[in-house]
C-alpha angles and dihedrals in degrees: 000000000000113000115258136216114195120193103218104211113200116256095354101107093276095129090061090050092047090051090052090052093045092050089050089052092052093045094049099036095246129156122247123203105236136180120265088242135014125355107298130059100204135332101180110028128067095203096076105131093108091054093068116101104253125230123240108274114248096023122119091237124124135169119263101178135031110182110140126108111296135142104252112261117160093196092055092046092053090057089066107026133057125252094257092061117140113228115216133171141161133224134190137205102283099233092047090049090049095052094043092048093048096056094037096053094036097049104030103029096030096222101189096214089058093044091056093064103109133218139061088274108038093179090062089046090057094043091052090063109013097165092053095048095042088056093048095043092048102227120253095016093074093043096236107092120066088326094151091057091047089053089053089055101257107158113247093237091056099053093108098035102106096188092051091045093053091050090048092050090052089054090051089053089061092053107038122077092190137007109192124213118226092211088057096039102151091041087053092051092052089052088049089051091052093044093053098032092240132150133244090260090058093058099041121129136164126218110251116220096226097069112135112251128203136181125263120251131210107206123205116240089256092051091049092051094048093045091051091049093053093043097043094137095052093046092049090047094048098044092045094054094042087059091048091046093053090049090053092049091050090050092054092072138231096309094062095085090048091052091051090052090049091051091048090055092048093047093048091048092051093045092050090049093047096046094046096249096112127098116275131003101260116151091227138042121206115214109203122232118259136183087269104046140012125253116276139175126233116207133185087260089057089052091053089048091052090050096055117109132227095270094050092048091047091053092047092051090049091051091047093055092045090054088054089053096234101108115089 
């Protein structure tokens, strides 16, 4: 397998992708670049190379996957990953990312600057005076203003510079093998499978019941225009990679849609088995071979594995590398 660097964009489906990569690492005895302490390397600084847990000098160990929260920095990544690394990321529709990030970081991480937004509907409060609240909430630091672009390494002072942004996007094109789209998540996973020569079992996931939900909003034309103006970088980023994504899908040929349908059936079957909604009480589920993936068996242990969260998988990867004696 080629090493992989995944840019984990906040509140864009990246945790699910990271969990898939971390499970693959455990299943195939690969090494994951992890922070020296905790579960994230760096969310706000681009110079993060020295925050990665080093390997024991003189061992034959090397990192195969880097997929925790970092601000994208190609130079830092190259210090830890080989030249043939595949670069993968995911983006989400900017307004949906904004709303999801607001409630997630306000309610679960208790960011005080988000908690101070008044009103029964704080999203509408912010939309009513975006410039004011963006200034008070201080942009990327609270995860709700152009955060995707910040995660991709766009400098804060260039977030509204369209000529710089277009040039930067062109440079990202030369580096990234795949940028997934949250709104086309399963299609993105099938593209990931094809890019990395994986199987359906490698890209499985189940929807966890504790995902944070939020209401849907219908913005007025004026609100849409103003939101787009203040989130120029994220809109340019998202629309650019949606275009690239559609081009990649078109290039995959006529059988791509059929493979996505096949994966959807497999994933639903596995999720129903793992959550107890399937027929029968067998301890295993056999997934038949198809033209897209070999036969595989799902056990109760697999279901437990699929249900583990990011922190559990991080800890297991750390323990695995320590047992091999390569983690300092």
